[in-house]
RNA sequence: UGGGGAAUAGUGUAACGGUAGCACAACUGACUCUGGAUCAGUUAGUUAAGGUUCGAAUCCUUAUUCCCCAGCCA
C-alpha cells in the first residue's frame, strides 16, 4: 500500500511469470557530464537508487558521455562528489558510455548488414526538411537504398575520419511516415572530429543518445531504465533498436547472429519542479556564466553543490524526495516543503548558539565593571546528549536591534523603555533609558539587571513575555553572515510580461551580506560546513570562505517567525 | 488539424468498484527561558457532462484543459 507506480511495476516484473522473474533488480543513474547536478537530479537519483535498495538489487552510476563537444572531466568529478554526498552507493559499478563505443559500433555494423541502417549524405537542414512535420509525413532520403556494401564502406570511412563534420550520418531505416517523429529514420551516428574526455581522438563518429542509451543499459544488465517523461516518445525507438539487434539471434545463441541481448524496461516519471526555482541546466549554466550568481555552488543555486554549501543535509533531501512521491503528472512542488524537511532535520541535530546579526549596544548600568559571569546554556533542547556549554555575560552586550522598539506596536512583547525581558539563560533586564545620535537613531540602551534572576527565573515568580538572545560585546567574535532569499521573485520564474524574460524575475535581494555581526566565543573553533541554530534566527552553517578569525556564516534557512507574521498583518490593516 | 502522456483541497500525494485519507501551506487555540520546537483543532478536493452498477475518483462514452515531440543535444 502507498507504493508508487514504478515500484508496483517492478514488483510485477520480478514476480513469477513476470518479465524479469528470477532476475535481480538493477537500476542506474545516467547523468551527462556537461553540468552540475541539481535537486531535480536528486529526485531521479533517489528513485533509481531507492528502488535498487528496496528490492535488494544493484545500482550503477554511469556517465552518458556520447557528445565530446560539451562534456568535461570537471563535471564528472563534481557529479561523483554530489552523488556520493546524496548517499547513493554504486559500489564498484562506475561506468562510462564511452567504454561501450566498440560494442555499440559493432551493433551498428550489424544493422547495416541486416539492411536496417544506411549512410545518408543529406546535410542537417535537408534531414530536417525530409523529416516532415507533426502533421505531414516525411519523405525517404535519396540515399536510403544504398547497397549493404556501399554502406559498410562509407561508414568505415566515416569512422576513419575521411569526411568532414556534418557531411554524412548513419541512419536507421524505419519509416519516414511514422506518426512518432523519433521513428522517421533517426540518426544513429554523426561525424565529429572532436577530442573526447576519455577516448581522446580515437573516434571520428559518435553515437547519438537515442541509439546508444538502450545498449548501455543492456550491456550493464539494467532491468529498469527509469527516466523522465520527455523520453516516453523515444521508448518505441529504444525497443526497435534492441529488437533489430535481436532479430536473427536466439536465447541459446544458435542463430546466425548469436545470442540475444538483454532488453531493459524503461519507465518514465515526471521531473521535479520547484516554486521560485529554475531547474533548466542550460539556464543554470547561463546564470553562472553571466555571473548573476557566484558559481555552480552559490548557496542560492538549486544545484546539489549549492545546497550543500548552503547547509542542506542529505537526510533532508531524502525526506523531501520521499514526500514528493512519484507520478506522471506535471507538477510544481512548493519550495516550502523542501525548507520544512530541512528545518525538521536541523532542529534535531544542530546545536544552538547565540549570534546577533543587527547589533545594538546594551549597557547594564548596575552590573559591576569587569565582571564576567559564565552562563550555562543548553546546546540542543531536542537532544539531551548534546550537553551544555558556558557563554560569557558582561556589562556591555549586544542584542538584536529588532528586539527593541522605542514605541512598541500592539503585540510586541520584546524590549521597550520601562519594559522587563529575559536575556536567554542569563538575567531579567529592564530598559531604563535610550541614547540617540544626532540623527535621532537609537545607538545604545541603558538597562538594569536583577541579580536574583541568574539562570533566567525570578525567585518571586514574576514572568516576562519575551526572551532575547544576546552576546557579550567584549567577548563576542565578529563575523560575516550571508542571508539568502529565493533566487527568483516569482513562484514561476517564467511568469514575465511581454518583452521580459525569466532574468527580469531574478531577485535583486537574494543575497544580503552582513559584516557587523557578533557570535558567541564558542564558535571560534567552528569548522567549515558545521551547522548551528542561531537562537531565534535560523539555521546557519560555516561557509567555505570562512577562516579562523574571519568567520563567515551562511543562513541555511530561517526559523518560523510568527511575530513577523503578526506584524505583517498589522501593517495591512 | 499528427503522435505520445496526464487530470484528486492553495501545493504535493493516497485510495486499485465499497466511509475521499496524509503531508506542506494557511488559519484557531494550548504550552513554552527560542514569538523556535511540540500538541490539539479549523478551512479546503475527485476537470465537465452523460452512461454501466445496489454502489464510481476508480469501469465505458464524449468533451475540456495541461505537458512532451519536427537537434547531426541528452
XYZ file of C-alpha atoms (C1' of nucleotides) in Angstrom:
647
model
C 0.000 0.000 0.000
C 1.141 3.530 -0.648
C 3.568 2.203 -3.222
C 4.364 4.306 -6.232
C 3.541 3.081 -9.697
C 7.137 2.271 -10.579
C 7.660 0.033 -7.565
C 4.390 -1.683 -8.397
C 5.597 -2.326 -11.934
C 8.969 -3.619 -10.720
C 7.232 -5.907 -8.277
C 5.117 -7.332 -11.093
C 8.162 -7.801 -13.303
C 10.114 -9.858 -10.804
C 7.114 -11.922 -9.659
C 6.768 -15.451 -11.026
C 5.719 -15.221 -14.655
C 6.895 -11.613 -14.841
C 9.214 -10.169 -17.446
C 12.207 -10.374 -15.097
C 11.166 -13.312 -12.921
C 14.185 -14.581 -11.035
C 16.362 -11.652 -12.120
C 17.958 -9.221 -9.683
C 16.540 -5.709 -9.983
C 19.150 -3.411 -11.491
C 18.890 0.360 -11.952
C 21.217 3.154 -12.871
C 21.650 6.900 -12.708
C 22.907 8.114 -16.108
C 23.933 11.806 -15.994
C 25.589 13.550 -18.899
C 28.785 15.200 -17.604
C 28.015 18.608 -19.054
C 26.765 20.483 -15.977
C 26.306 20.220 -12.251
C 23.550 18.114 -10.720
C 20.545 19.885 -9.207
C 17.785 18.946 -6.801
C 15.752 17.540 -9.691
C 18.544 15.069 -10.343
C 18.455 14.155 -6.668
C 14.831 13.117 -7.122
C 15.742 10.892 -10.069
C 18.792 9.557 -8.282
C 16.798 8.733 -5.203
C 14.203 6.892 -7.260
C 16.887 4.879 -9.084
C 18.910 4.097 -6.012
C 15.904 3.685 -3.717
C 14.299 1.081 -5.941
C 17.504 -0.915 -6.223
C 17.749 -0.824 -2.432
C 14.120 -1.712 -1.799
C 14.335 -4.789 -3.995
C 17.776 -5.890 -2.857
C 19.134 -5.082 -6.303
C 22.076 -3.282 -7.842
C 22.630 0.343 -8.720
C 25.121 1.751 -11.228
C 26.445 5.241 -11.740
C 27.027 5.703 -15.434
C 28.128 8.766 -17.315
C 26.360 9.243 -20.593
C 29.278 10.783 -22.407
C 28.358 10.380 -26.061
C 28.875 14.014 -27.035
C 32.530 15.093 -26.749
C 31.734 18.683 -27.705
C 30.103 19.527 -24.387
C 31.370 17.105 -21.808
C 34.205 17.711 -19.424
C 36.120 15.955 -16.691
C 35.297 18.794 -14.285
C 31.664 17.781 -14.420
C 32.456 14.098 -13.984
C 34.304 14.885 -10.778
C 31.604 17.217 -9.498
C 28.842 14.714 -10.232
C 30.658 11.888 -8.483
C 31.053 14.074 -5.422
C 27.385 15.044 -5.489
C 26.071 11.511 -5.912
C 28.287 10.379 -3.066
C 27.072 13.239 -0.914
C 23.425 12.442 -1.524
C 24.234 8.950 -0.329
C 23.697 6.677 -3.317
C 26.211 3.833 -3.332
C 27.303 2.330 -6.649
C 29.968 0.058 -5.105
C 32.414 -0.654 -7.925
C 29.902 -0.015 -10.683
C 31.051 3.330 -12.028
C 30.703 3.215 -15.799
C 31.060 5.363 -18.882
C 29.024 5.031 -22.035
C 32.196 5.775 -23.961
C 33.630 2.473 -22.739
C 30.940 0.738 -24.801
C 31.677 2.538 -28.056
C 33.251 -0.547 -29.660
C 30.297 -2.787 -28.856
C 27.804 -0.191 -29.989
C 29.754 0.325 -33.179
C 29.638 -3.423 -33.855
C 25.854 -3.399 -33.489
C 25.660 -0.567 -35.989
C 27.610 -2.694 -38.484
C 25.189 -5.498 -37.749
C 22.182 -3.334 -38.533
C 23.799 -2.237 -41.792
C 24.334 -5.865 -42.725
C 20.729 -6.621 -41.839
C 19.611 -3.840 -44.144
C 18.257 -1.797 -41.219
C 20.675 1.132 -41.362
C 22.196 3.287 -44.061
C 24.651 6.092 -44.605
C 22.858 9.292 -45.552
C 24.576 12.208 -47.321
C 21.850 14.732 -46.586
C 23.092 17.705 -44.607
C 21.490 18.771 -41.374
C 18.995 21.178 -42.964
C 17.901 18.635 -45.536
C 17.450 15.935 -42.931
C 15.090 18.314 -41.189
C 13.243 19.060 -44.435
C 12.871 15.407 -45.282
C 11.581 14.614 -41.805
C 8.216 16.270 -42.484
C 6.223 17.924 -39.720
C 3.991 16.952 -36.840
C 1.080 16.604 -39.222
C 2.763 15.849 -42.562
C 4.723 12.665 -43.278
C 8.374 12.871 -44.233
C 9.927 11.509 -47.390
C 12.627 8.950 -47.924
C 16.221 10.068 -48.194
C 17.613 9.552 -51.709
C 20.421 7.559 -50.044
C 18.061 5.207 -48.266
C 18.529 2.273 -50.593
C 22.282 2.100 -50.900
C 23.729 -1.402 -51.015
C 24.988 -3.042 -47.860
C 28.497 -2.991 -49.309
C 28.419 0.711 -50.048
C 27.006 1.468 -46.592
C 29.680 -0.631 -44.927
C 32.408 1.095 -46.909
C 31.079 4.592 -46.288
C 30.505 4.003 -42.577
C 34.016 2.634 -42.230
C 35.414 5.724 -43.918
C 33.271 7.936 -41.691
C 34.877 6.234 -38.705
C 38.351 6.723 -40.174
C 37.699 10.438 -40.471
C 37.678 10.754 -44.221
C 34.663 13.059 -44.257
C 34.103 16.451 -42.666
C 31.784 17.014 -39.715
C 28.138 17.107 -40.695
C 28.640 15.696 -44.181
C 27.102 12.291 -43.538
C 25.238 10.320 -40.900
C 24.344 6.746 -40.252
C 20.575 6.415 -40.021
C 18.182 3.684 -39.019
C 15.849 2.561 -41.801
C 12.459 2.662 -40.091
C 9.561 4.655 -41.513
C 9.588 8.234 -42.789
C 5.816 8.412 -42.445
C 5.693 7.265 -38.828
C 3.382 9.333 -36.602
C 6.151 9.381 -34.000
C 8.841 11.680 -35.377
C 11.525 9.787 -33.489
C 10.880 6.815 -35.772
C 11.475 8.719 -39.024
C 14.886 7.218 -39.814
C 16.671 8.646 -36.747
C 20.363 9.447 -36.880
C 22.495 6.797 -35.160
C 25.951 8.295 -35.734
C 27.228 11.716 -36.602
C 30.730 12.688 -37.692
C 32.545 14.669 -35.016
C 36.257 15.299 -35.198
C 36.395 16.107 -31.534
C 38.602 15.188 -28.619
C 36.684 13.010 -26.170
C 37.459 13.472 -22.474
C 38.186 9.741 -22.119
C 38.613 8.416 -25.658
C 40.900 11.116 -26.942
C 40.887 11.246 -30.722
C 40.156 7.569 -31.237
C 36.748 8.261 -32.750
C 35.535 10.469 -35.569
C 31.980 9.218 -35.280
C 29.938 9.392 -32.097
C 26.681 7.596 -31.326
C 23.523 9.598 -30.718
C 21.892 9.271 -27.310
C 18.856 7.511 -28.735
C 20.966 4.911 -30.476
C 23.371 4.312 -27.599
C 21.332 4.592 -24.475
C 19.359 1.369 -24.675
C 22.543 -0.583 -25.325
C 24.300 0.988 -22.370
C 21.537 -0.317 -20.161
C 21.512 -3.645 -21.963
C 25.240 -4.174 -21.520
C 25.027 -3.437 -17.812
C 22.059 -5.745 -17.334
C 19.858 -2.904 -16.154
C 16.346 -4.268 -15.686
C 14.553 -0.980 -15.191
C 15.651 2.117 -17.052
C 13.931 4.880 -15.138
C 13.852 8.293 -16.742
C 11.782 11.404 -17.133
C 8.641 11.910 -19.171
C 10.218 13.510 -22.216
C 11.753 10.160 -23.139
C 8.384 8.486 -23.363
C 8.187 9.263 -27.083
C 11.604 7.668 -27.534
C 10.781 4.356 -25.907
C 9.430 2.776 -29.129
C 12.763 3.621 -30.741
C 14.841 2.039 -27.968
C 12.696 -1.053 -28.250
C 13.090 -1.049 -32.036
C 16.890 -0.881 -31.797
C 17.141 -3.769 -29.348
C 14.666 -5.802 -31.372
C 16.611 -5.049 -34.545
C 19.783 -6.407 -32.979
C 17.936 -9.396 -31.592
C 16.470 -10.262 -34.990
C 18.349 -13.317 -36.138
C 19.504 -14.082 -32.614
C 18.221 -16.667 -30.171
C 18.329 -17.295 -26.436
C 20.866 -20.078 -26.764
C 22.979 -18.363 -29.382
C 22.367 -20.973 -32.068
C 21.012 -18.497 -34.610
C 23.075 -16.751 -37.285
C 23.731 -13.610 -35.261
C 24.309 -15.398 -31.974
C 22.771 -14.840 -28.580
C 20.033 -12.355 -27.841
C 20.987 -9.276 -25.866
C 19.227 -8.131 -22.724
C 16.176 -5.924 -23.216
C 15.632 -3.484 -20.324
C 12.251 -1.992 -19.486
C 12.011 1.775 -19.498
C 9.554 3.511 -17.175
C 9.079 7.268 -17.203
C 8.133 9.644 -14.403
C 7.607 13.393 -14.091
C 10.621 15.502 -13.298
C 10.724 17.798 -10.296
C 9.801 21.466 -10.487
C 10.079 23.805 -7.522
C 8.500 27.181 -6.921
C 10.854 30.178 -7.051
C 13.406 27.928 -8.723
C 14.820 27.324 -12.170
C 15.768 23.760 -12.971
C 16.904 24.032 -16.565
C 20.549 23.011 -16.943
C 21.028 25.488 -19.750
C 19.792 28.366 -17.652
C 21.793 27.377 -14.596
C 24.875 27.491 -16.798
C 23.724 30.877 -18.056
C 23.378 32.207 -14.504
C 26.934 31.136 -13.764
C 28.441 32.426 -16.996
C 26.666 35.770 -16.766
C 27.942 35.996 -13.171
C 24.453 36.510 -11.863
C 25.486 34.041 -9.174
C 28.908 33.154 -7.846
C 29.418 29.784 -9.496
C 27.611 26.478 -9.536
C 27.998 26.140 -5.780
C 26.500 29.530 -4.988
C 24.249 28.842 -1.994
C 21.317 30.329 -3.903
C 21.602 27.742 -6.653
C 19.382 24.644 -6.708
C 22.468 22.612 -7.559
C 23.479 19.942 -5.094
C 26.783 21.756 -4.711
C 24.862 24.942 -3.906
C 22.513 23.250 -1.478
C 25.417 21.553 0.257
C 27.239 24.853 0.671
C 24.016 26.453 1.832
C 23.840 23.917 4.649
C 21.340 21.381 3.388
C 21.758 17.852 4.673
C 21.414 14.675 2.603
C 18.845 13.454 5.114
C 16.617 16.471 4.465
C 16.853 15.793 0.750
C 15.964 12.120 1.226
C 12.950 13.086 3.283
C 11.897 15.575 0.653
C 12.278 13.065 -2.174
C 10.160 10.591 -0.271
C 7.443 13.097 0.482
C 7.006 14.418 -3.041
C 6.239 10.961 -4.368
C 6.467 9.774 -7.951
C 3.945 10.298 -10.714
C 3.437 11.141 -14.351
C 1.656 14.434 -13.791
C 3.359 17.742 -14.460
C 3.700 19.332 -11.044
C 5.389 22.155 -9.214
C 6.324 21.459 -5.616
C 6.209 24.289 -3.089
C 9.781 25.076 -2.086
C 8.358 25.481 1.411
C 8.203 21.707 1.615
C 11.938 21.417 0.970
C 12.572 24.035 3.642
C 10.255 22.217 6.023
C 12.214 18.983 5.573
C 15.429 20.892 6.225
C 14.181 22.539 9.421
C 12.862 19.252 10.696
C 16.259 17.617 10.240
C 18.332 20.528 11.513
C 16.073 21.007 14.517
C 17.099 17.567 15.725
C 20.810 17.834 15.084
C 22.018 21.461 15.071
C 23.446 22.827 18.296
C 22.058 26.146 19.473
C 24.279 29.164 19.848
C 23.648 32.886 20.180
C 24.507 35.362 17.483
C 23.434 38.931 16.909
C 23.097 39.926 13.279
C 21.998 43.568 13.621
C 23.619 44.617 16.876
C 22.516 47.342 19.209
C 24.565 48.034 22.311
C 23.096 47.399 25.740
C 24.802 48.674 28.884
C 23.773 47.090 32.168
C 24.245 50.079 34.445
C 24.104 48.205 37.755
C 26.376 45.363 36.624
C 29.892 45.550 38.090
C 32.604 46.767 35.743
C 34.927 43.986 34.646
C 32.768 41.179 36.000
C 32.224 38.123 33.777
C 29.557 35.550 34.510
C 29.949 32.246 32.755
C 26.364 31.484 31.846
C 25.356 27.871 31.345
C 23.407 27.262 28.141
C 21.820 24.128 26.701
C 23.267 23.049 23.366
C 20.178 21.376 21.998
C 16.878 21.040 23.824
C 15.899 18.373 21.274
C 18.929 16.256 22.103
C 19.950 15.781 25.743
C 23.191 14.107 24.629
C 24.358 17.392 23.120
C 25.046 18.672 26.640
C 25.628 22.279 27.606
C 28.245 24.983 27.385
C 29.285 28.212 29.090
C 28.931 31.579 27.457
C 30.199 34.856 28.946
C 27.957 37.653 30.228
C 29.426 41.106 30.729
C 28.353 44.674 31.455
C 28.141 45.654 27.801
C 26.184 43.419 25.490
C 24.695 43.332 22.032
C 21.125 42.398 21.314
C 19.228 42.328 18.055
C 18.195 45.858 17.021
C 14.817 44.496 16.035
C 14.235 43.255 19.584
C 13.871 46.806 20.819
C 11.220 49.375 19.911
C 11.051 52.787 21.402
C 7.360 52.797 20.674
C 6.304 49.157 20.705
C 3.412 48.293 18.408
C 0.497 46.215 19.621
C 1.521 42.625 20.181
C 5.230 43.414 20.501
C 6.496 41.565 23.580
C 10.135 42.451 23.413
C 12.231 45.233 24.932
C 10.958 48.802 25.130
C 11.500 51.684 27.557
C 10.427 50.599 31.031
C 9.897 47.006 29.977
C 11.467 43.916 31.533
C 12.554 40.948 29.437
C 14.758 37.923 29.908
C 18.166 37.504 28.331
C 18.283 33.843 27.410
C 19.834 31.704 30.199
C 21.078 34.875 31.960
C 19.130 37.613 33.728
C 15.999 39.727 33.561
C 16.820 43.232 32.410
C 14.738 46.388 32.362
C 15.236 49.190 29.878
C 15.799 52.475 31.692
C 16.909 54.913 29.021
C 17.867 55.341 25.420
C 20.866 57.071 23.825
C 20.431 58.577 20.372
C 22.787 60.033 17.816
C 22.383 63.425 16.174
C 20.076 61.925 13.572
C 17.798 60.558 16.235
C 18.740 56.900 15.781
C 18.878 54.773 18.888
C 22.526 53.794 19.422
C 22.583 52.443 22.923
C 20.224 51.155 25.570
C 20.779 51.558 29.276
C 19.269 48.810 31.365
C 19.406 47.398 34.852
C 19.542 43.718 35.690
C 18.116 41.758 38.575
C 20.943 39.638 40.031
C 18.382 37.330 41.620
C 17.215 36.165 38.201
C 20.517 34.459 37.263
C 19.715 31.436 35.143
C 16.605 33.087 33.795
C 13.997 32.647 36.504
C 12.732 35.095 39.101
C 12.541 33.761 42.683
C 9.434 35.858 43.254
C 7.730 34.075 40.369
C 7.290 37.148 38.197
C 7.076 36.498 34.476
C 8.317 38.247 31.387
C 6.773 37.960 27.959
C 9.951 37.748 25.941
C 13.323 36.045 25.958
C 16.031 37.656 23.873
C 19.303 36.292 22.557
C 22.441 38.301 23.266
C 26.218 38.222 23.157
C 28.876 39.881 25.255
C 30.204 42.931 23.408
C 33.599 42.365 24.917
C 33.899 38.618 24.362
C 31.909 38.063 21.187
C 33.521 37.255 17.848
C 32.895 39.468 14.889
C 31.602 37.547 11.904
C 30.221 37.929 8.437
C 26.794 36.476 7.843
C 25.244 35.968 4.430
C 21.496 35.924 4.266
C 19.821 34.257 1.331
C 16.403 34.502 -0.160
C 14.812 32.800 -3.173
C 16.729 33.441 -6.378
C 13.534 34.497 -8.117
C 10.805 36.866 -7.083
C 8.002 34.845 -8.611
C 6.851 31.271 -7.898
C 7.156 30.681 -11.630
C 10.294 32.465 -12.888
C 8.939 32.211 -16.423
C 5.981 34.344 -15.452
C 7.218 37.520 -17.111
C 5.275 40.170 -19.010
C 5.647 40.570 -22.764
C 9.114 41.710 -23.685
C 10.644 40.486 -20.429
C 12.204 37.173 -19.546
C 12.957 34.990 -16.570
C 16.067 37.078 -15.998
C 13.872 40.026 -15.075
C 12.480 37.898 -12.277
C 15.826 37.373 -10.591
C 15.532 38.550 -7.016
C 17.887 41.510 -6.527
C 17.778 40.858 -2.786
C 18.547 37.158 -2.982
C 21.760 37.716 -1.028
C 22.432 40.161 1.756
C 25.887 40.273 3.317
C 26.121 41.444 6.911
C 29.626 42.259 8.079
C 28.893 43.640 11.532
C 27.631 40.514 13.246
C 28.685 39.106 16.580
C 28.663 35.474 17.588
C 29.362 33.885 20.928
C 33.008 32.885 21.534
C 32.308 29.149 21.485
C 32.134 29.472 17.683
C 35.835 30.320 17.418
C 36.664 26.736 16.522
C 33.704 26.084 14.228
C 34.693 24.196 11.107
C 33.651 24.716 7.512
C 30.279 23.168 6.852
C 29.389 22.904 10.539
C 25.746 23.660 11.222
C 24.207 25.644 14.036
C 20.964 27.147 15.045
C 21.389 30.809 15.905
C 18.698 31.020 18.536
C 15.513 32.745 17.388
C 17.031 33.444 13.946
C 17.519 30.307 11.949
C 19.947 27.634 10.908
C 23.395 28.694 9.772
C 26.498 26.921 8.588
C 30.133 27.888 8.285
C 30.851 28.849 4.696
C 33.774 27.664 2.571
C 35.119 31.233 2.654
C 35.381 31.153 6.429
C 38.769 31.270 8.158
C 39.902 31.404 11.778
C 39.363 34.952 12.976
C 37.393 35.674 9.798
C 34.255 33.675 10.378
C 31.696 33.554 7.578
C 28.272 32.002 8.018
C 25.510 31.216 5.555
C 21.922 31.346 6.626
C 20.658 27.940 5.566
C 17.033 28.611 6.404
C 15.284 30.894 8.855
C 13.225 29.739 11.779
C 9.496 30.087 11.509
C 8.743 33.582 12.706
C 5.221 34.043 13.959
C 5.884 37.585 15.160
C 6.863 38.589 11.624
C 3.518 37.265 10.504
C 1.606 39.166 13.146
C 3.495 42.351 12.365
C 2.893 41.989 8.654
C -0.786 41.502 9.219
C -0.892 44.586 11.423
C 0.623 46.649 8.626
C -2.005 45.533 6.162
C -4.892 46.772 8.318
C -5.621 19.791 -37.623
C -0.437 14.014 -36.295
C 1.506 11.063 -32.278
C 2.540 10.195 -27.089
C 1.213 11.282 -21.908
C -1.618 13.372 -17.743
C -6.005 15.484 -14.907
C -7.997 14.318 -6.719
C -8.183 20.729 -1.405
C -3.766 26.597 -2.499
C 0.515 22.783 -3.346
C 2.253 17.633 -3.432
C 0.433 12.787 -2.909
C -3.029 8.193 -1.268
C -7.499 5.490 -2.131
C -6.617 -0.390 -7.427
C -15.808 -0.914 -7.639
C -17.435 -0.157 -1.025
C -16.647 5.900 4.748
C -12.127 10.650 -0.357
C -7.036 9.968 3.695
C -1.977 12.033 4.575
C 1.773 15.927 4.258
C 3.138 21.080 3.308
C 0.875 25.880 3.352
C -2.972 28.878 5.675
C -5.943 29.891 9.979
C -7.513 28.939 15.617
C -6.025 27.653 20.325
C -2.767 25.246 24.224
C 2.134 25.100 26.036
C 6.955 27.251 26.217
C 13.503 30.516 29.224
C 13.878 30.357 21.214
C 7.110 34.625 19.108
C 11.578 28.117 17.827
C 10.100 23.122 18.872
C 5.775 20.408 20.465
C 0.426 19.399 20.952
C -4.864 19.981 19.682
C -8.169 21.798 16.129
C -10.317 24.511 11.588
C -10.750 25.716 6.377
C -10.395 23.275 1.756
C -10.712 18.422 -3.289
C -12.267 13.953 -7.330
C -11.860 18.905 -14.834
C -17.085 18.603 -17.132
C -21.402 16.057 -18.985
C -23.582 11.533 -19.836
C -23.663 6.090 -19.082
C -22.859 0.967 -16.501
C -23.652 -0.520 -11.253
C -27.110 -1.622 -5.172
C -22.701 1.468 -5.041
C -17.860 5.141 -9.412
C -12.121 9.323 -8.021
C -11.765 4.218 -9.865
C -15.166 0.995 -15.475
C -17.367 2.992 -20.504
C -18.519 7.341 -23.866
C -17.966 12.353 -25.225
C -15.870 16.946 -24.241
C -12.317 20.310 -21.907
C -7.534 21.653 -20.115
C -2.321 20.900 -19.460
C 2.598 18.610 -20.697
C 6.092 16.329 -24.392
C 7.771 15.507 -29.706
C 9.765 18.358 -36.084
C 18.860 18.674 -32.694
C 23.789 15.525 -36.690
C 21.596 17.641 -27.799
C 20.771 14.404 -23.755
